Coordinates of C-alpha atoms in Angstrom, one line a residue:
X1 CA 79.2 85.5 105.1
X2 CA 79.9 83.4 102.0
X3 CA 83.5 83.4 100.9
X4 CA 84.6 83.6 97.2
X5 CA 88.0 82.6 95.9
X6 CA 89.1 84.3 92.7
X7 CA 92.1 83.6 90.5
X8 CA 93.7 86.6 88.8
X9 CA 96.5 86.4 86.2
X10 CA 99.2 89.0 86.1
X11 CA 102.9 88.6 84.9
X12 CA 102.3 85.0 83.8
X13 CA 101.4 84.0 87.4
X14 CA 98.1 83.4 89.1
X15 CA 97.2 85.3 92.2
X16 CA 94.8 83.8 94.7
X17 CA 92.3 86.3 96.1
X18 CA 89.6 85.7 98.7
X19 CA 86.6 88.0 99.0
X20 CA 83.8 87.9 101.6
X21 CA 81.3 90.3 103.1
X22 CA 78.6 92.5 101.5
X23 CA 79.7 93.4 97.9
X24 CA 78.6 97.0 98.4
X25 CA 80.3 97.5 101.8
X26 CA 83.4 99.5 102.5
X27 CA 86.4 97.4 101.3
X28 CA 89.4 96.4 103.4
X29 CA 92.5 94.9 101.7
X30 CA 94.6 92.7 104.0
X31 CA 98.2 92.1 103.1
X32 CA 100.4 89.3 104.5
X33 CA 103.7 89.2 106.3
X34 CA 106.7 87.6 104.6
X35 CA 106.2 83.9 104.4
X36 CA 102.5 83.8 105.3
X37 CA 99.4 83.1 103.2
X38 CA 96.0 84.8 103.3
X39 CA 94.8 82.4 106.0
X40 CA 96.8 84.4 108.5
X41 CA 93.8 86.8 108.5
X42 CA 91.1 84.2 109.2
X43 CA 90.2 85.8 112.6
X44 CA 90.0 89.3 111.0
X45 CA 87.9 88.1 108.1
X46 CA 85.5 86.5 110.5
X47 CA 85.2 89.7 112.5
X48 CA 85.1 92.3 109.8
X49 CA 83.1 90.5 107.0
X50 CA 79.8 91.4 108.7
X51 CA 80.4 95.1 108.1
X52 CA 83.0 95.3 105.3
X53 CA 84.0 93.8 102.0
X54 CA 87.0 91.8 103.2
X55 CA 89.7 91.1 100.5
X56 CA 92.7 88.9 101.2
X57 CA 95.3 87.8 98.7
X58 CA 98.4 85.6 98.6
X59 CA 101.4 87.8 97.9
X60 CA 103.6 86.9 94.9
X61 CA 105.5 83.7 95.7
X62 CA 103.3 82.9 98.8
X63 CA 100.4 80.6 99.5
X64 CA 98.8 79.6 96.2
X65 CA 100.1 82.5 94.2
X66 CA 102.9 81.8 91.7
X67 CA 106.4 83.1 91.9
X68 CA 108.5 85.0 89.3
X69 CA 112.3 85.2 89.5
X70 CA 113.5 87.8 92.0
X71 CA 114.6 90.0 93.5
X72 CA 111.4 91.9 93.9
X73 CA 110.8 95.5 95.0
X74 CA 108.2 97.2 97.2
X75 CA 107.0 99.0 94.1
X76 CA 106.4 95.6 92.3
X77 CA 104.5 94.2 95.3
X78 CA 102.4 97.3 95.6
X79 CA 101.5 97.2 91.9
X80 CA 100.3 93.6 92.5
X81 CA 97.9 95.0 95.1
X82 CA 96.7 97.8 92.9
X83 CA 96.1 95.3 90.0
X84 CA 93.9 93.2 92.3
X85 CA 91.9 96.3 93.3
X86 CA 91.5 97.2 89.6
X87 CA 90.4 93.7 88.7
X88 CA 87.8 93.9 91.4
X89 CA 86.7 97.4 90.2
X90 CA 87.6 99.0 93.5
X91 CA 89.1 102.4 93.4
X92 CA 89.8 102.9 97.1
X93 CA 90.1 100.4 100.0
X94 CA 91.3 100.6 103.6
X95 CA 94.6 98.8 104.0
X96 CA 95.6 96.4 106.8
X97 CA 99.1 95.1 106.5
X98 CA 101.3 93.0 108.8
X99 CA 105.1 93.2 108.6
X100 CA 105.9 93.1 104.9
X101 CA 102.2 94.1 104.2
X102 CA 102.8 97.2 106.3
X103 CA 105.9 98.0 104.3
X104 CA 103.9 97.7 101.0
X105 CA 101.2 99.9 102.6
X106 CA 103.7 102.6 103.4
X107 CA 104.8 102.6 99.7
X108 CA 101.2 102.9 98.5
X109 CA 100.6 105.7 101.0
X110 CA 103.5 107.7 99.5
X111 CA 102.9 106.9 95.9
X112 CA 99.2 106.1 95.4
X113 CA 97.5 107.7 98.5
X114 CA 94.3 108.2 96.5
X115 CA 93.8 104.4 96.3
X116 CA 94.0 103.9 100.1
X117 CA 91.4 105.1 102.7
X118 CA 92.6 104.5 106.2
X119 CA 95.7 102.3 106.8
X120 CA 96.8 100.0 109.6
X121 CA 100.5 99.5 109.5
X122 CA 100.9 96.5 111.9
X123 CA 104.1 94.9 113.3
X124 CA 106.2 96.6 110.7
X125 CA 109.0 99.1 110.1
X126 CA 110.1 101.8 107.6
X127 CA 113.6 100.4 107.5
X128 CA 115.0 97.1 108.7
X129 CA 118.5 98.3 109.1
X130 CA 122.0 96.9 108.4
X131 CA 123.6 94.6 108.0
X132 CA 122.2 93.5 104.7
X133 CA 124.2 90.3 105.2
X134 CA 121.5 89.1 107.5
X135 CA 118.9 89.3 104.7
X136 CA 121.3 87.8 102.2
X137 CA 122.0 84.9 104.5
X138 CA 118.2 84.3 104.8
X139 CA 117.9 84.5 101.0
X140 CA 120.7 82.0 100.6
X141 CA 119.1 79.6 103.1
X142 CA 115.8 79.7 101.3
X143 CA 117.5 78.7 98.0
X144 CA 119.9 76.1 99.5
X145 CA 117.9 74.5 102.4
X146 CA 114.3 75.3 101.5
X147 CA 111.7 76.7 103.8
X148 CA 111.7 74.2 106.7
X149 CA 114.5 75.8 108.8
X150 CA 113.1 79.3 108.2
X151 CA 109.7 78.2 109.3
X152 CA 111.1 76.6 112.5
X153 CA 113.0 79.8 113.3
X154 CA 109.8 81.8 112.9
X155 CA 108.1 80.2 115.9
X156 CA 109.9 82.2 118.5
X157 CA 110.1 85.4 116.4
X158 CA 106.5 85.4 115.4
X159 CA 104.9 84.4 118.8
X160 CA 105.8 84.9 122.4
X161 CA 107.3 81.9 124.4
X162 CA 104.1 81.7 126.5
X163 CA 101.9 81.5 123.4
X164 CA 104.2 78.9 121.8
X165 CA 103.7 76.8 124.9
X166 CA 100.0 77.3 125.3
X167 CA 98.9 77.3 121.7
X168 CA 101.2 74.9 119.7
X169 CA 98.5 74.1 117.1
X170 CA 98.0 77.8 116.2
X171 CA 101.8 78.3 116.0
X172 CA 102.1 75.3 113.7
X173 CA 99.2 76.4 111.6
X174 CA 100.8 79.8 110.9
X175 CA 104.4 78.7 110.5
X176 CA 103.3 75.9 108.2
X177 CA 102.4 78.6 105.8
X178 CA 106.1 79.5 105.7
X179 CA 107.0 75.9 105.0
X180 CA 104.7 75.9 102.0
X181 CA 106.0 79.2 100.5
X182 CA 108.0 79.2 97.4
X183 CA 111.7 79.6 98.2
X184 CA 112.2 81.9 95.2
X185 CA 109.2 83.9 96.1
X186 CA 110.2 84.2 99.7
X187 CA 113.8 85.2 98.7
X188 CA 112.4 87.7 96.2
X189 CA 110.3 89.4 98.9
X190 CA 113.1 89.3 101.4
X191 CA 115.2 91.3 98.9
X192 CA 112.5 93.9 98.7
X193 CA 112.6 94.3 102.5
X194 CA 116.4 94.3 102.5
X195 CA 116.5 97.2 100.0
X196 CA 113.8 99.3 101.7
X197 CA 114.3 102.6 103.4
X198 CA 111.1 104.6 103.9
X199 CA 112.0 106.6 107.0
X200 CA 111.9 109.9 105.2
X201 CA 109.3 109.3 102.5
X202 CA 106.6 108.4 105.1
X203 CA 106.8 112.0 106.4
X204 CA 104.7 112.9 103.4
X205 CA 101.8 110.6 104.2
X206 CA 98.5 112.4 104.5
X207 CA 96.1 109.5 105.0
X208 CA 94.8 108.5 108.5
X209 CA 97.2 105.8 109.8
X210 CA 97.3 103.5 112.8
X211 CA 100.7 102.1 113.7
X212 CA 100.0 98.9 115.6
X213 CA 102.9 97.6 117.6
X214 CA 103.5 94.2 119.4
X215 CA 105.0 95.0 122.8
X216 CA 107.1 91.8 122.6
X217 CA 107.9 91.9 118.9
X218 CA 111.5 90.9 118.3
X219 CA 111.3 91.3 114.5
X220 CA 109.9 94.8 114.0
X221 CA 110.5 96.1 117.4
X222 CA 108.5 98.7 119.4
X223 CA 111.3 101.2 118.7
X224 CA 110.8 100.7 114.9
X225 CA 107.1 101.3 115.4
X226 CA 107.7 104.4 117.5
X227 CA 109.8 105.8 114.7
X228 CA 107.1 105.3 112.2
X229 CA 104.5 106.9 114.5
X230 CA 106.7 109.9 114.9
X231 CA 107.5 110.3 111.2
X232 CA 104.0 109.9 109.9
X233 CA 102.0 113.1 110.4
X234 CA 99.0 112.6 112.7
X235 CA 99.6 108.8 113.1
X236 CA 97.8 107.1 115.9
X237 CA 99.6 104.3 117.8
X238 CA 98.3 101.2 119.6
X239 CA 100.4 98.7 121.5
X240 CA 99.2 95.2 122.3
X241 CA 100.9 92.5 124.3
X242 CA 102.0 90.2 121.6
X243 CA 105.0 89.3 119.4
X244 CA 105.3 89.7 115.6
X245 CA 102.1 88.1 114.3
X246 CA 99.9 89.9 116.8
X247 CA 96.7 89.5 114.7
X248 CA 97.0 85.7 115.3
X249 CA 98.4 85.8 118.8
X250 CA 95.7 88.1 120.3
X251 CA 93.0 88.5 117.7
X252 CA 90.4 90.0 119.9
X253 CA 92.7 92.9 121.0
X254 CA 94.0 93.3 117.4
X255 CA 90.5 93.4 116.0
X256 CA 89.3 95.9 118.6
X257 CA 92.2 98.3 117.9
X258 CA 91.5 98.1 114.1
X259 CA 87.8 98.4 114.5
X260 CA 88.1 101.5 116.7
X261 CA 90.4 103.1 114.2
X262 CA 88.2 102.3 111.2
X263 CA 85.1 103.6 113.1
X264 CA 83.3 100.2 113.1

């Protein structure tokens, strides 16, 4: 399917949005993890574009989307997604989010459920827990040392040791997205995660939800995923043998779980 890149201007910055698949098909909006760009969804776009309108975007301060001064909030990041849907004249889309994208998805499901169809909350959490000093240290590092040390640390948090050893090119491809992220944009989004606590609010979600968990995820652990699955009424749960960026580590298993949930 042909791919189309669109540039949308909000808040004096330009958002990069990629669309592919039949224009009249059921839309899916994919939302990135902290640090990543829309290319993290390449394997999903290739799989779903034959049946759906696949929309990917670079989050504020990531990829080719500009950054505004932080800190940001989940509400602000969610409004960015809604503005993109509005600009594309889409009232409702399925949501597939990884990590931070899953956190934004939870906010949308509790504040704008009418804009979301089914939602996949992958490798994510409703609360990242204390101490806030860990997030503050990461924010300071982004500002003082740039993104290289953060990207290097992501290799063993985002992918299992065995995947790092067997697929170094893919690990580098994905973590290089972190190296290229704006330090201020990364820090602004990190603050939104630091300040988040959605453990109670997600009890009011009424949409169909799949909580997708990486069995070896050290960042948003299986226990965090289990809590979400318990707190979201009627949520389904799928566990795949991967670390944090499971859609890149085991794309076939990830795509199969999402496709079954969406009824593809």
